[in-house]
């Protein structure tokens, strides 16, 4: 993209904004005039305006007291407001659903590499100088007279044109190693290249133990964001190429099979979404499971701890191991004939694990097994909505004393329902009586 003249650039930037947002930005710009503060739209949203990509994450920054200004805007528009004093930022939620972040222009100093910086108010130029890459160190002024004026002190437009990711200074990755992952994220998302000195600096930083010093939640955030990109397969391959996967665990097995499996995830996700649109999948977790699919349980457990995954996420990732292989073997075997057998193999798995199962089979490139598995997954998703008419209370009423038999009998009833052997409540009762009378249960019913 050639650097545009200021006037046509203003028109370009403002025309790209949806009318509703443009109106709001002009209004808050006028409010900033009244308050005597300079106001800017800043960072990724401006980058994406220049790239003609949709992104309405409205990041605003005020040369002055950002929080006070945010309060004013919140009052004026009856927007919800959350204030983060430590970072001099506030988040607004407008009644129509629009979100906006308002910050104070600031300088950051890193007392220690890889830790969060301390912040002090500063000019917009200084604020831009603390940003990660030239393409993100851009701002658009919102005050009425200067509305649409682009601030680009580090050649962000030039680098967008050259399709390049470039850090602003040599210590950038050291200050904040999350930028290593951000660099890959933007590189892959836009199909850009890392500028030559930037690659060298990134490799240098990656060769140290800086990333180890990142807190679990910060590392997790970056990894999950990468895995949430439109094409995580390329981003993960790039992590592998740059030897960054060792920061998940130094013994993570990134074998050919794992690569094939990661590469198969998008296909599995597409099939799943088409078949089961109501099942919302935590996609990054599926990639993480695929990535750790050939690593032992101890490695996976340590990775889960390192990434500070939530209990729910950890549970999902944890089930990815051997049980998946066993289930897959049985489910791609014609001998596993009864629907209830398939049900029992799958019942403990989260939907993410089911997608993983599918991805694993896709990666094996065996059509017959894959078709069989798909049919069984479809049947399973239907069967798992089936419930027994009888409950534990009914069994109690039949005279069964409390004990583990409750579960066994209810499971047998459900299996029989799933297999179509019984269809009505009366059938269930009859079967329950037969089961109750059998073997050891006989002396426990009154
Ligand atoms: P995305 O499109 O993925 O949301 P973004 O560029 O909008 O990307 P955010 O994480 O929302 O990224 O951050 C907004 C802006 O804040 C960035 O454009 C960048 O200017 C700045 N920024 C974010 N993270 C960092 C960082 N680690 N170091 C320096 N600047 C950062």
mmCIF file of N, CA, C and O and ligand atoms in Angstrom, residues 42-48 54-55 57 59 101 106 108 110 127-128 130-133 135-138 172 176-179 182 185-186 189-190 218 221-222 225 229, ligand 1:
data_model
loop_
_atom_site.group_PDB
_atom_site.id
_atom_site.type_symbol
_atom_site.label_atom_id
_atom_site.label_comp_id
_atom_site.label_asym_id
_atom_site.label_seq_id
_atom_site.Cartn_x
_atom_site.Cartn_y
_atom_site.Cartn_z
ATOM 1 N N UNK A 42 -6.763 3.912 18.225
ATOM 2 C CA UNK A 42 -5.358 3.530 18.228
ATOM 3 C C UNK A 42 -5.151 2.020 18.075
ATOM 4 O O UNK A 42 -6.041 1.229 18.397
ATOM 5 N N UNK A 43 -4.009 1.650 17.504
ATOM 6 C CA UNK A 43 -3.608 0.240 17.462
ATOM 7 C C UNK A 43 -4.292 -0.566 16.371
ATOM 8 O O UNK A 43 -4.522 -0.077 15.251
ATOM 9 N N UNK A 44 -4.661 -1.810 16.727
ATOM 10 C CA UNK A 44 -5.143 -2.784 15.751
ATOM 11 C C UNK A 44 -6.318 -2.311 14.901
ATOM 12 O O UNK A 44 -6.380 -2.627 13.712
ATOM 13 N N UNK A 45 -7.221 -1.541 15.485
ATOM 14 C CA UNK A 45 -8.394 -1.120 14.710
ATOM 15 C C UNK A 45 -7.973 -0.179 13.578
ATOM 16 O O UNK A 45 -8.500 -0.258 12.453
ATOM 17 N N UNK A 46 -6.977 0.673 13.837
ATOM 18 C CA UNK A 46 -6.493 1.583 12.789
ATOM 19 C C UNK A 46 -5.715 0.783 11.734
ATOM 20 O O UNK A 46 -5.882 0.977 10.528
ATOM 21 N N UNK A 47 -4.895 -0.145 12.225
ATOM 22 C CA UNK A 47 -4.176 -1.043 11.296
ATOM 23 C C UNK A 47 -5.173 -1.734 10.360
ATOM 24 O O UNK A 47 -4.979 -1.767 9.134
ATOM 25 N N UNK A 48 -6.270 -2.236 10.931
ATOM 26 C CA UNK A 48 -7.217 -2.981 10.110
ATOM 27 C C UNK A 48 -8.024 -2.067 9.192
ATOM 28 O O UNK A 48 -8.452 -2.480 8.115
ATOM 29 N N UNK A 54 -12.235 -5.914 8.577
ATOM 30 C CA UNK A 54 -13.205 -5.521 9.601
ATOM 31 C C UNK A 54 -12.667 -5.817 10.994
ATOM 32 O O UNK A 54 -12.162 -6.903 11.251
ATOM 33 N N UNK A 55 -12.729 -4.832 11.841
ATOM 34 C CA UNK A 55 -12.314 -5.007 13.243
ATOM 35 C C UNK A 55 -12.906 -3.831 13.991
ATOM 36 O O UNK A 55 -12.487 -2.699 13.806
ATOM 37 N N UNK A 57 -13.007 -3.519 17.337
ATOM 38 C CA UNK A 57 -12.534 -3.442 18.724
ATOM 39 C C UNK A 57 -12.076 -2.015 18.942
ATOM 40 O O UNK A 57 -10.935 -1.667 18.597
ATOM 41 N N UNK A 59 -10.413 0.725 20.381
ATOM 42 C CA UNK A 59 -9.433 1.139 21.387
ATOM 43 C C UNK A 59 -9.194 2.626 21.222
ATOM 44 O O UNK A 59 -8.675 3.062 20.195
ATOM 45 N N UNK A 101 -12.793 0.516 24.584
ATOM 46 C CA UNK A 101 -11.780 0.673 25.636
ATOM 47 C C UNK A 101 -11.238 2.092 25.551
ATOM 48 O O UNK A 101 -10.912 2.561 24.461
ATOM 49 N N UNK A 106 0.277 6.664 27.521
ATOM 50 C CA UNK A 106 1.205 6.379 28.601
ATOM 51 C C UNK A 106 2.556 5.862 28.122
ATOM 52 O O UNK A 106 2.700 5.366 27.014
ATOM 53 N N UNK A 108 5.628 3.180 29.338
ATOM 54 C CA UNK A 108 5.732 1.987 30.181
ATOM 55 C C UNK A 108 7.184 1.735 30.504
ATOM 56 O O UNK A 108 8.052 1.954 29.672
ATOM 57 N N UNK A 110 9.776 -1.263 32.111
ATOM 58 C CA UNK A 110 9.856 -2.663 32.524
ATOM 59 C C UNK A 110 10.918 -2.818 33.604
ATOM 60 O O UNK A 110 12.109 -2.779 33.311
ATOM 61 N N UNK A 127 3.289 7.053 23.686
ATOM 62 C CA UNK A 127 2.372 5.915 23.804
ATOM 63 C C UNK A 127 2.562 4.971 22.624
ATOM 64 O O UNK A 127 2.611 3.747 22.783
ATOM 65 N N UNK A 128 2.705 5.545 21.437
ATOM 66 C CA UNK A 128 2.884 4.687 20.262
ATOM 67 C C UNK A 128 4.240 3.982 20.296
ATOM 68 O O UNK A 128 4.383 2.868 19.796
ATOM 69 N N UNK A 130 5.704 2.590 22.703
ATOM 70 C CA UNK A 130 5.783 1.417 23.579
ATOM 71 C C UNK A 130 5.087 0.213 22.958
ATOM 72 O O UNK A 130 4.976 -0.842 23.562
ATOM 73 N N UNK A 131 4.588 0.399 21.746
ATOM 74 C CA UNK A 131 3.763 -0.683 21.163
ATOM 75 C C UNK A 131 4.623 -1.762 20.530
ATOM 76 O O UNK A 131 5.825 -1.608 20.403
ATOM 77 N N UNK A 132 3.972 -2.856 20.184
ATOM 78 C CA UNK A 132 4.754 -4.029 19.764
ATOM 79 C C UNK A 132 5.385 -3.913 18.383
ATOM 80 O O UNK A 132 6.579 -4.123 18.214
ATOM 81 N N UNK A 133 4.586 -3.573 17.368
ATOM 82 C CA UNK A 133 5.103 -3.568 15.994
ATOM 83 C C UNK A 133 4.709 -2.270 15.293
ATOM 84 O O UNK A 133 3.710 -1.648 15.667
ATOM 85 N N UNK A 135 3.257 -1.818 12.590
ATOM 86 C CA UNK A 135 1.901 -1.824 12.015
ATOM 87 C C UNK A 135 0.822 -1.577 13.077
ATOM 88 O O UNK A 135 -0.307 -1.233 12.742
ATOM 89 N N UNK A 136 1.189 -1.766 14.345
ATOM 90 C CA UNK A 136 0.223 -1.519 15.430
ATOM 91 C C UNK A 136 0.464 -0.179 16.117
ATOM 92 O O UNK A 136 -0.308 0.216 16.996
ATOM 93 N N UNK A 137 1.554 0.503 15.734
ATOM 94 C CA UNK A 137 1.892 1.781 16.387
ATOM 95 C C UNK A 137 1.325 2.931 15.564
ATOM 96 O O UNK A 137 2.037 3.847 15.160
ATOM 97 N N UNK A 138 0.036 2.832 15.276
ATOM 98 C CA UNK A 138 -0.633 3.853 14.461
ATOM 99 C C UNK A 138 -1.875 4.348 15.207
ATOM 100 O O UNK A 138 -2.468 3.594 15.979
ATOM 101 N N UNK A 172 12.646 -5.066 22.299
ATOM 102 C CA UNK A 172 11.199 -5.246 22.378
ATOM 103 C C UNK A 172 10.784 -6.635 22.902
ATOM 104 O O UNK A 172 9.940 -6.744 23.795
ATOM 105 N N UNK A 176 8.968 -7.706 26.580
ATOM 106 C CA UNK A 176 7.704 -8.420 26.665
ATOM 107 C C UNK A 176 7.709 -9.607 25.698
ATOM 108 O O UNK A 176 7.389 -9.460 24.508
ATOM 109 N N UNK A 177 8.054 -10.793 26.198
ATOM 110 C CA UNK A 177 8.146 -11.972 25.318
ATOM 111 C C UNK A 177 6.809 -12.411 24.725
ATOM 112 O O UNK A 177 6.805 -13.213 23.797
ATOM 113 N N UNK A 178 5.696 -11.882 25.240
ATOM 114 C CA UNK A 178 4.425 -12.263 24.584
ATOM 115 C C UNK A 178 4.444 -11.767 23.143
ATOM 116 O O UNK A 178 3.742 -12.288 22.279
ATOM 117 N N UNK A 179 5.280 -10.770 22.878
ATOM 118 C CA UNK A 179 5.358 -10.235 21.510
ATOM 119 C C UNK A 179 5.897 -11.266 20.525
ATOM 120 O O UNK A 179 5.638 -11.172 19.329
ATOM 121 N N UNK A 182 2.810 -12.857 19.509
ATOM 122 C CA UNK A 182 2.014 -11.885 18.754
ATOM 123 C C UNK A 182 2.571 -11.726 17.339
ATOM 124 O O UNK A 182 1.820 -11.633 16.372
ATOM 125 N N UNK A 185 1.451 -14.548 15.342
ATOM 126 C CA UNK A 185 0.004 -14.447 15.109
ATOM 127 C C UNK A 185 -0.295 -13.494 13.944
ATOM 128 O O UNK A 185 -1.041 -13.826 13.030
ATOM 129 N N UNK A 186 0.331 -12.316 13.970
ATOM 130 C CA UNK A 186 0.049 -11.347 12.899
ATOM 131 C C UNK A 186 0.668 -11.799 11.572
ATOM 132 O O UNK A 186 0.071 -11.638 10.512
ATOM 133 N N UNK A 189 -1.659 -14.457 10.322
ATOM 134 C CA UNK A 189 -3.005 -13.962 10.012
ATOM 135 C C UNK A 189 -3.017 -13.175 8.705
ATOM 136 O O UNK A 189 -3.876 -13.349 7.860
ATOM 137 N N UNK A 190 -2.033 -12.323 8.532
ATOM 138 C CA UNK A 190 -2.039 -11.454 7.353
ATOM 139 C C UNK A 190 -1.223 -12.014 6.190
ATOM 140 O O UNK A 190 -1.180 -11.418 5.123
ATOM 141 N N UNK A 218 -0.487 -15.515 31.119
ATOM 142 C CA UNK A 218 -0.080 -14.726 29.940
ATOM 143 C C UNK A 218 0.331 -15.657 28.793
ATOM 144 O O UNK A 218 -0.005 -15.416 27.638
ATOM 145 N N UNK A 221 -2.797 -17.289 27.387
ATOM 146 C CA UNK A 221 -3.528 -16.345 26.553
ATOM 147 C C UNK A 221 -2.959 -16.316 25.139
ATOM 148 O O UNK A 221 -3.697 -16.410 24.155
ATOM 149 N N UNK A 222 -1.641 -16.234 25.042
ATOM 150 C CA UNK A 222 -1.012 -16.161 23.719
ATOM 151 C C UNK A 222 -1.218 -17.445 22.929
ATOM 152 O O UNK A 222 -1.529 -17.410 21.740
ATOM 153 N N UNK A 225 -4.815 -17.759 21.898
ATOM 154 C CA UNK A 225 -5.128 -16.797 20.836
ATOM 155 C C UNK A 225 -4.596 -17.292 19.491
ATOM 156 O O UNK A 225 -5.271 -17.183 18.469
ATOM 157 N N UNK A 229 -6.890 -18.486 15.896
ATOM 158 C CA UNK A 229 -6.794 -17.790 14.615
ATOM 159 C C UNK A 229 -7.536 -18.559 13.524
ATOM 160 O O UNK A 229 -7.863 -19.741 13.700
HETATM 161 P P1 LIG B 1 -6.249 -8.354 17.386
HETATM 162 O O1 LIG B 1 -6.690 -8.003 16.014
HETATM 163 O O2 LIG B 1 -5.719 -9.744 17.518
HETATM 164 O O3 LIG B 1 -7.215 -7.982 18.460
HETATM 165 P P2 LIG B 1 -4.769 -6.033 18.153
HETATM 166 O O4 LIG B 1 -3.591 -5.429 17.456
HETATM 167 O O5 LIG B 1 -6.028 -5.261 18.152
HETATM 168 O O6 LIG B 1 -4.954 -7.476 17.556
HETATM 169 P P3 LIG B 1 -4.793 -6.164 21.012
HETATM 170 O O7 LIG B 1 -4.217 -7.289 21.797
HETATM 171 O O8 LIG B 1 -6.246 -5.907 21.062
HETATM 172 O O9 LIG B 1 -4.260 -6.405 19.563
HETATM 173 O O10 LIG B 1 -4.021 -4.843 21.407
HETATM 174 C C1 LIG B 1 -4.380 -3.564 20.917
HETATM 175 C C2 LIG B 1 -3.138 -2.757 20.663
HETATM 176 O O11 LIG B 1 -2.377 -2.653 21.867
HETATM 177 C C3 LIG B 1 -2.179 -3.377 19.651
HETATM 178 O O12 LIG B 1 -2.536 -3.046 18.333
HETATM 179 C C4 LIG B 1 -0.864 -2.787 20.076
HETATM 180 O O13 LIG B 1 -0.728 -1.463 19.594
HETATM 181 C C5 LIG B 1 -0.983 -2.729 21.577
HETATM 182 N N1 LIG B 1 -0.448 -3.927 22.215
HETATM 183 C C6 LIG B 1 -1.111 -5.033 22.578
HETATM 184 N N2 LIG B 1 -0.307 -5.921 23.148
HETATM 185 C C7 LIG B 1 0.903 -5.373 23.177
HETATM 186 C C8 LIG B 1 2.168 -5.797 23.662
HETATM 187 N N3 LIG B 1 2.327 -6.984 24.216
HETATM 188 N N4 LIG B 1 3.199 -4.937 23.542
HETATM 189 C C9 LIG B 1 3.025 -3.734 22.991
HETATM 190 N N5 LIG B 1 1.892 -3.279 22.501
HETATM 191 C C10 LIG B 1 0.821 -4.072 22.595
#
